[in-house]
CSV table of C-alpha atoms in Angstrom, one decimal:
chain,number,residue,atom,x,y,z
A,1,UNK,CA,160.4,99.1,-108.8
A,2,UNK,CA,162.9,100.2,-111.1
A,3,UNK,CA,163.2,104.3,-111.3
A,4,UNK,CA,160.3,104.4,-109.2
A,5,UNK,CA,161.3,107.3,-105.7
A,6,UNK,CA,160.9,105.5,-102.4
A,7,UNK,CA,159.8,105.2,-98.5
A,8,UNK,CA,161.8,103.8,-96.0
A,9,UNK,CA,159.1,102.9,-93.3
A,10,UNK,CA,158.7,100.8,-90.2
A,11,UNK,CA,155.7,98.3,-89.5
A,12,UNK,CA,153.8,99.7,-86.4
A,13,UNK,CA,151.4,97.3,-85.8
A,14,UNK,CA,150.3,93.6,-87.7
A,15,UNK,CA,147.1,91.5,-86.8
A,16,UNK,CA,145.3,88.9,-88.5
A,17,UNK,CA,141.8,90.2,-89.5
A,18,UNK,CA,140.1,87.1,-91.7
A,19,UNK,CA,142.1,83.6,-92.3
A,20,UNK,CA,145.1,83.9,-93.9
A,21,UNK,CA,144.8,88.0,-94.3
A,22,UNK,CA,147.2,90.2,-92.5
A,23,UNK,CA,146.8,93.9,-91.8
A,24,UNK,CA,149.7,95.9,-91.9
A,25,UNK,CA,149.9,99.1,-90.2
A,26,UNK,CA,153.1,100.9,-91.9
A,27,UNK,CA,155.2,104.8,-90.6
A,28,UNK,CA,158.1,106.5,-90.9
A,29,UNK,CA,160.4,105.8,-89.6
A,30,UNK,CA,161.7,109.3,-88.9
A,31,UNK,CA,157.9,109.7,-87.5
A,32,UNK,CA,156.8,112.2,-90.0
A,33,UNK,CA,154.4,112.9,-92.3
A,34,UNK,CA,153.8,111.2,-95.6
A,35,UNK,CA,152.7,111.8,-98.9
A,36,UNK,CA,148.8,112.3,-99.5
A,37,UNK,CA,146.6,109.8,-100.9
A,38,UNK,CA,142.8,109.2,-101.6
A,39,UNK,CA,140.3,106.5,-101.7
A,40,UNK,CA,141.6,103.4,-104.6
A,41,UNK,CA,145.2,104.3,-104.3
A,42,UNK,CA,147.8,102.0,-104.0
A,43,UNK,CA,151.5,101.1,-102.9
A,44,UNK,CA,154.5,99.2,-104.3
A,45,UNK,CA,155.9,96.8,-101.5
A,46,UNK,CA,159.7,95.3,-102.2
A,47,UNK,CA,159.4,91.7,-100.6
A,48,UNK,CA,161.9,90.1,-100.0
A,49,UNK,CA,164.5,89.9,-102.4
A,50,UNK,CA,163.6,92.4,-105.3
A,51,UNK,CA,160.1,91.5,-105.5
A,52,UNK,CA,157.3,94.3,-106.1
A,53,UNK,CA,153.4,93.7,-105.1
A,54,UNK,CA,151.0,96.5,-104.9
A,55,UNK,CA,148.8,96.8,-102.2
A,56,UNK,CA,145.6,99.2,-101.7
A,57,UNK,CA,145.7,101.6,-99.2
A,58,UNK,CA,142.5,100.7,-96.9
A,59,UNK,CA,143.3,103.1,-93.8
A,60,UNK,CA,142.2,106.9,-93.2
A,61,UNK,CA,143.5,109.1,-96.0
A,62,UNK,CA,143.1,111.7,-93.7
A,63,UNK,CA,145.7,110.2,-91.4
A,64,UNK,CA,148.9,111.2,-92.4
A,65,UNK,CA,150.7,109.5,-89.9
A,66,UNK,CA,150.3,105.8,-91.5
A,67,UNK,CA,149.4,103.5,-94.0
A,68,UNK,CA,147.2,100.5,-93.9
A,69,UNK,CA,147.4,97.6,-95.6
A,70,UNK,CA,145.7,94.1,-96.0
A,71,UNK,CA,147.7,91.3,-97.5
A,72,UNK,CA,145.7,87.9,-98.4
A,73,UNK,CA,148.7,85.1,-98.7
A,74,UNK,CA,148.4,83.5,-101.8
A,75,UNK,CA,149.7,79.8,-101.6
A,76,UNK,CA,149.8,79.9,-105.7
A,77,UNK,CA,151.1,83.4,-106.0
A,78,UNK,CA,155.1,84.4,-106.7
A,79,UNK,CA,156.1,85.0,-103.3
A,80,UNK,CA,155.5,88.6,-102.4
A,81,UNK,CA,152.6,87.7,-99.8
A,82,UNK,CA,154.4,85.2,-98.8
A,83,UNK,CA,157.1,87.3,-98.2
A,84,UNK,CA,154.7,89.7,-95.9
A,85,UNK,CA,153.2,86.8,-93.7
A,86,UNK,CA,156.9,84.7,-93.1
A,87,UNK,CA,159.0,87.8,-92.6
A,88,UNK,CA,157.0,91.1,-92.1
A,89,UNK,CA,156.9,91.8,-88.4
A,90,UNK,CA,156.4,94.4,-85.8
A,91,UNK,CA,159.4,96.7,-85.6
A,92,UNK,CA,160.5,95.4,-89.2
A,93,UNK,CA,161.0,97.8,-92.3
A,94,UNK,CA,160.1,98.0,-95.5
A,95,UNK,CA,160.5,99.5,-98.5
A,96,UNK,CA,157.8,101.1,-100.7
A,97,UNK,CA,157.1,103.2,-103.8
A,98,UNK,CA,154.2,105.4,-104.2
A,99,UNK,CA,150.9,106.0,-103.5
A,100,UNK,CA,149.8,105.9,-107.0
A,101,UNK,CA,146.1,106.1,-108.3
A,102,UNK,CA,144.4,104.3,-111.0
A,103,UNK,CA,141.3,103.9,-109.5
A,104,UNK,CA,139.8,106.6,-108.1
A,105,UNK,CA,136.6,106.9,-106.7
A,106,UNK,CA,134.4,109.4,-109.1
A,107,UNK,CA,131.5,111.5,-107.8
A,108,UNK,CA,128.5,110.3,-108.9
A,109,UNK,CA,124.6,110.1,-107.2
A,110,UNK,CA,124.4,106.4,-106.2
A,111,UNK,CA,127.5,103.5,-106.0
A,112,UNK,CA,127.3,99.6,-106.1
A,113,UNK,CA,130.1,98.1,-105.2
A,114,UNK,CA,131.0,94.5,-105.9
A,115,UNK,CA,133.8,93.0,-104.0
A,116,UNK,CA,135.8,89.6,-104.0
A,117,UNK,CA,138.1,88.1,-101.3
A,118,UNK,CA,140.8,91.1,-101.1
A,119,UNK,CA,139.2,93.1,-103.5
A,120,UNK,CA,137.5,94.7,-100.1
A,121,UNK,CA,140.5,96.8,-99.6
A,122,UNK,CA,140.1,99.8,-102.1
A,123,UNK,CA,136.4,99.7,-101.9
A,124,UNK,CA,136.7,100.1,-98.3
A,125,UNK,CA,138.1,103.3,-98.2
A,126,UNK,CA,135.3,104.8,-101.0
A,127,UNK,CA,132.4,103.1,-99.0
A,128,UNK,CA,133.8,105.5,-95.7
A,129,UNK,CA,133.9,108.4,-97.8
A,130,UNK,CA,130.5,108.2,-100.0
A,131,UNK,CA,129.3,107.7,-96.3
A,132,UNK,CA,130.5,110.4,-95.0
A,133,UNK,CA,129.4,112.6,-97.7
A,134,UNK,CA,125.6,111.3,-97.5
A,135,UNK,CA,125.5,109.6,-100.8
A,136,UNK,CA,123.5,106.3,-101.5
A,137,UNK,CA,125.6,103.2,-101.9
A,138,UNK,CA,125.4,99.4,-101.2
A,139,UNK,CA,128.0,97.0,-101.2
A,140,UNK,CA,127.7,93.1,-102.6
A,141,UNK,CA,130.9,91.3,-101.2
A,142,UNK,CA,131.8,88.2,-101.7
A,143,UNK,CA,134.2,85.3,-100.5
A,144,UNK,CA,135.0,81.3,-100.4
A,145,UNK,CA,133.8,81.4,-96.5
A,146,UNK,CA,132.5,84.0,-93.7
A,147,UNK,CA,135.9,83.5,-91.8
A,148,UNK,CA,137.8,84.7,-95.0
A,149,UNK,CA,136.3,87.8,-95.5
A,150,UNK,CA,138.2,90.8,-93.8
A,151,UNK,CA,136.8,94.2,-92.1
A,152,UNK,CA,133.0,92.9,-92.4
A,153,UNK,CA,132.9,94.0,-88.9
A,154,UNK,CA,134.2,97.8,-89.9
A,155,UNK,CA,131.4,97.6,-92.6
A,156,UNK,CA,128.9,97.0,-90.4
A,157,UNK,CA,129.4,99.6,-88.3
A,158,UNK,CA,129.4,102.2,-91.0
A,159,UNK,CA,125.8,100.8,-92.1
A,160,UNK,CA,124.8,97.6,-91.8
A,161,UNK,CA,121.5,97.4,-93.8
A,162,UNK,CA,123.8,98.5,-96.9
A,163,UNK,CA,126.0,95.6,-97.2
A,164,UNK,CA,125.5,91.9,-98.2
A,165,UNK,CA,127.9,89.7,-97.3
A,166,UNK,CA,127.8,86.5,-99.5
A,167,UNK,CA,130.1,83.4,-98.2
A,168,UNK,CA,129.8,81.5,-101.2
A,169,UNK,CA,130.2,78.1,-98.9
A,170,UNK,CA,126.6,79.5,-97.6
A,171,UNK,CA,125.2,81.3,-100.4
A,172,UNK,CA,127.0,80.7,-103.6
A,173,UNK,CA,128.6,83.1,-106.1
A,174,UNK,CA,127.3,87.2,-106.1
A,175,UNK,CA,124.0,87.3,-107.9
A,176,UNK,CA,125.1,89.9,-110.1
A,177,UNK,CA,122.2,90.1,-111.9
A,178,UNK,CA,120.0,91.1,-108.9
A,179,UNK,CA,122.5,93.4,-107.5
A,180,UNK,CA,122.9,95.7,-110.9
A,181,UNK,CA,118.8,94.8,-111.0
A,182,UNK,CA,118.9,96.9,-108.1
A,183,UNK,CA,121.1,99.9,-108.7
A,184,UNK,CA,119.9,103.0,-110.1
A,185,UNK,CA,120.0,103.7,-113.3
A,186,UNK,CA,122.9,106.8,-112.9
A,187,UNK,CA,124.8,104.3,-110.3
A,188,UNK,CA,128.4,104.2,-111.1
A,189,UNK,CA,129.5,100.3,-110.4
A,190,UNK,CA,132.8,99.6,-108.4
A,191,UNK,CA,134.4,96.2,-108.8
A,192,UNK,CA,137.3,94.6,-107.2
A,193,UNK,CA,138.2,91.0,-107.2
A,194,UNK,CA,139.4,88.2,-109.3
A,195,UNK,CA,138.9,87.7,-112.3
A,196,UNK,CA,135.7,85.7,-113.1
A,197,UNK,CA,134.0,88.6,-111.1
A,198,UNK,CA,135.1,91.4,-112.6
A,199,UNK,CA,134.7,89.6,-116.1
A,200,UNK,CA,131.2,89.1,-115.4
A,201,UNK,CA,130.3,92.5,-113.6
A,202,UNK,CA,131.7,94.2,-117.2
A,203,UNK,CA,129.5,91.9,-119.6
A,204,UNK,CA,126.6,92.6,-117.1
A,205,UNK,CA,127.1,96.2,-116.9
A,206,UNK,CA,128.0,96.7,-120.5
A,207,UNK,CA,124.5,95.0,-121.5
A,208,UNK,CA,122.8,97.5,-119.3
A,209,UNK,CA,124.8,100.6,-120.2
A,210,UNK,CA,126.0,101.0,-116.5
A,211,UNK,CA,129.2,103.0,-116.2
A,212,UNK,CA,131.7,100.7,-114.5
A,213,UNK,CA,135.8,101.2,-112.8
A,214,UNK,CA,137.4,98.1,-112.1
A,215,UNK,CA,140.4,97.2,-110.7
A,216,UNK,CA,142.5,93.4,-110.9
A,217,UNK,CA,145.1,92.1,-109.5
A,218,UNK,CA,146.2,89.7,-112.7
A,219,UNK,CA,146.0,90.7,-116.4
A,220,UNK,CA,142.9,91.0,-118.3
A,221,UNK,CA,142.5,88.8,-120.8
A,222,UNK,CA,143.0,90.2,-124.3
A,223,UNK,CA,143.6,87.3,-126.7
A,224,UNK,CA,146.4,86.3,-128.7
A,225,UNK,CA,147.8,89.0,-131.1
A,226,UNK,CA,150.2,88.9,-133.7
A,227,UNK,CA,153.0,90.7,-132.4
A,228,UNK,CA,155.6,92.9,-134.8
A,229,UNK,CA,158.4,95.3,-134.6
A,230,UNK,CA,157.9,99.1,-134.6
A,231,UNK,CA,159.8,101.8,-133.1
A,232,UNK,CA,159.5,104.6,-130.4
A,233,UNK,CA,160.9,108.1,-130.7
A,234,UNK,CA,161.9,110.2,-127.3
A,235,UNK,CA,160.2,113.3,-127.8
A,236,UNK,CA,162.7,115.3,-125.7
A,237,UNK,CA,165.8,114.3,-127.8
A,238,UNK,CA,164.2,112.8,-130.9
A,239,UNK,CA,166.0,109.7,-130.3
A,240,UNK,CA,164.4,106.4,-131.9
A,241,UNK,CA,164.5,103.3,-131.0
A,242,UNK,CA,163.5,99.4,-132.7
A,243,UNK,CA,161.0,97.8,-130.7
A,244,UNK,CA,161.7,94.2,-131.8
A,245,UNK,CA,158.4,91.9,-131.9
A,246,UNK,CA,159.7,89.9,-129.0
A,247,UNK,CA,160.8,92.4,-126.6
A,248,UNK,CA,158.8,95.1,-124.3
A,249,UNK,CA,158.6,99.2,-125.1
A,250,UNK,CA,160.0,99.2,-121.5
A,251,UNK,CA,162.5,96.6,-121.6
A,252,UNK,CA,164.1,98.8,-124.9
A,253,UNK,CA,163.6,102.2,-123.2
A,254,UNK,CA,165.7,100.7,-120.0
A,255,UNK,CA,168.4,98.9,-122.3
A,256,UNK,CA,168.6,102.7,-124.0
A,257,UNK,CA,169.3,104.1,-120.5
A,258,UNK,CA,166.2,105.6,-120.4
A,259,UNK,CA,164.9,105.9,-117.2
A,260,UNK,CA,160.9,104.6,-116.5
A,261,UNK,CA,159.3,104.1,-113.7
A,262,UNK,CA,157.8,100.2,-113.9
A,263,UNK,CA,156.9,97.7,-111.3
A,264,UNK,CA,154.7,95.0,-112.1
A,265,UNK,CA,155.5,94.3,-115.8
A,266,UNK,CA,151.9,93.3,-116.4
A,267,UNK,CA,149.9,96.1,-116.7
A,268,UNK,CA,148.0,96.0,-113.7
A,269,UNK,CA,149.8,98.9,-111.6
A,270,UNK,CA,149.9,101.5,-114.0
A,271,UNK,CA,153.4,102.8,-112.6
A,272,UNK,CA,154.8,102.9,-115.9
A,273,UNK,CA,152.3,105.0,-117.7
A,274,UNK,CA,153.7,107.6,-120.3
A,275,UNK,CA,151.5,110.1,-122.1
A,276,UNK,CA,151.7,109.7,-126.6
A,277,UNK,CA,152.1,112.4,-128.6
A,278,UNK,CA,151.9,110.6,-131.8
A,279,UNK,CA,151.2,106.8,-133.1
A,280,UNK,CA,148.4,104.9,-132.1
A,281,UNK,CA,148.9,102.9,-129.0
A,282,UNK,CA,148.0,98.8,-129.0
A,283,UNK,CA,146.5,98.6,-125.5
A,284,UNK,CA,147.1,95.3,-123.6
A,285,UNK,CA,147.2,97.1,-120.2
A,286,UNK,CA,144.6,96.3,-117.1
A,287,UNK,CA,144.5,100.2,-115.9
A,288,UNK,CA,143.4,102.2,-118.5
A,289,UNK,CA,139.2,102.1,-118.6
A,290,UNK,CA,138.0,102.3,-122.5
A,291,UNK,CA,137.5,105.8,-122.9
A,292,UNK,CA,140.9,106.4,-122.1
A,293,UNK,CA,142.4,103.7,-124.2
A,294,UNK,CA,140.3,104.7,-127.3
A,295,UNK,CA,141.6,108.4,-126.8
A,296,UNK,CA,144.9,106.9,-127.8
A,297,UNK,CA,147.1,109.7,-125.8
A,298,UNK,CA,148.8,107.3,-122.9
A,299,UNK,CA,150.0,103.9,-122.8
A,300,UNK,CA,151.4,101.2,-119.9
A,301,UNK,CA,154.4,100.1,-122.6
A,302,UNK,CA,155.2,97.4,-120.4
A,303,UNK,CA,152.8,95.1,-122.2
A,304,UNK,CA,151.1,97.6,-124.7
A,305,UNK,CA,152.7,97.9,-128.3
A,306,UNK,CA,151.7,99.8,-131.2
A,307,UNK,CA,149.3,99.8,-134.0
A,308,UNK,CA,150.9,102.0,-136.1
A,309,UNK,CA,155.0,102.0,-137.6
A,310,UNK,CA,156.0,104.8,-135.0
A,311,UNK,CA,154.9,106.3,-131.5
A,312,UNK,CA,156.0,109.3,-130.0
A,313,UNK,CA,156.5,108.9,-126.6
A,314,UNK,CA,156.2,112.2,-124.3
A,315,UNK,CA,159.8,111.5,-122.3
């Protein structure tokens, strides 16, 4: 979480709400309050030794009091959730960065949301405030088996006859077809999950001209490229710098003593994001949604590069 401001909190409370998913109930630990957030936001957890994860915020965003978050544990991840389920106990504290935003919940007159495993936890939060304000949603959700899926219970109880719960041990995979069959033609589509899902729910949409946010927890797939050196200027100071082909915008900027905010080296947490003044970005990032990439004036240079000699970077 290098550069990145942090919170120094305490866990309140932990409980196991599906197999092998632990909620995490997170304060101060001076007992105040702290910083805003809103549906789709997310945190940066240190684990352990120097490991980063990010984890959606699925609590009250009124509540300033706490945060909530769900962890699944990943027996094939790198360790963070791990980390959470071995060591992260009542009374314990932590260390996080954030809350940060990159996929916020957009108004619009009807929702479907399409959910996998852990993907639940951002959509939760939009699905309690679309609610709340009246509008028409539904909810497809998906997981390997009933016990695995978390805060079906919570769903229920905020309207039953609007969610579909789909165990794929009992019913297979989401029929995706049927669900965006469904939607209105204005609906704006949220999707959360792994990958296959949220592959699938963009060809799907794409073919129907649905608008579509998605969020992932690996990278998106974007194909083997050629890559070559060019070089970044500091706006600021005018400063330029060789990006060789085999090392990162970020990984120069740092080893320049420029400080940037970065995390999951990826391009799936969007801390690093920096607005371009000139150049034409080469976007390899997870975050931004196509409209913004094409408008060419921000880039995650974690894993991004550039299509032109030069960018201008706004630091």
């Amino acid at each position: 979480m290098t550069g990145s401001p942090s919170l120094h909190l305490t866990v309140r409370r932990r409980r196991a709400i599906a197999r092998d998913v632990a909620e995490f109930e997170l304060r101060r630990i001076d007992g105040g309050d702290l910083p805003e957030w809103r549906p789709g936001a997310h945190i940066d957890v240190v684990a352990g030794s120097g490991l980063v994860r990010q984890y959606s915020l699925c609590g009250d965003p009124g509540d300033r009091t706490s945060y909530r978050i769900a962890v699944l544990r990943q027996s094939d991840g790198r360790g963070g959730s791990a980390w959470l389920h071995e060591q992260l106990h009542e009374g314990d504290r932590v260390v996080v960065g954030g809350p940060r935003n990159h996929f916020p919940l957009e108004p619009a007159p009807h929702y479907l949301f399409l959910a996998g495993g852990i993907g639940i936890t951002p959509l939760l939060t939009m699905i309690r405030e679309v609610s709340g304000e009246g509008a028409d949603w539904s909810l497809h959700y998906g997981g390997r088996t009933r016990a695995s899926l978390a805060y079906t219970g919570e769903l229920r109880t905020i309207d039953a006859s609007r969610v579909r719960v789909v165990p794929f041990d009992e019913c297979g995979l989401i029929d995706l077809e049927a669900a965006l069959d469904e939607a209105a033609p204005e609906a704006l589509v949220y999707c959360c999950g792994p990958e296959p899902l949220i592959a699938a729910a963009e060809a799907a949409c794409a073919r129907r001209g649905l608008r579509l946010r998605t969020e992932r927890f690996s990278p998106k797939q974007t194909g083997s490229r050629v890559d070559t050196p060019f070089t970044v200027r500091i706006a600021s100071t005018g400063a330029e710098l060789a990006v060789p082909a085999d090392r990162s915008i970020v990984d120069t900027l740092i080893e320049a003593g420029v400080d940037v905010l970065t995390s999951c080296a990826e391009g799936t947490c969007g801390t690093c994001e920096i607005a371009v003044l000139d150049g034409r970005p080469d976007h390899r990032d997870s975050v931004l949604t196509d409209e913004e990439q094409a408008a060419g004036d921000r880039i995650l240079p974690c894993v991004s590069r550039s299509r032109t000699p030069r960018l201008v970077l706004d630091l």
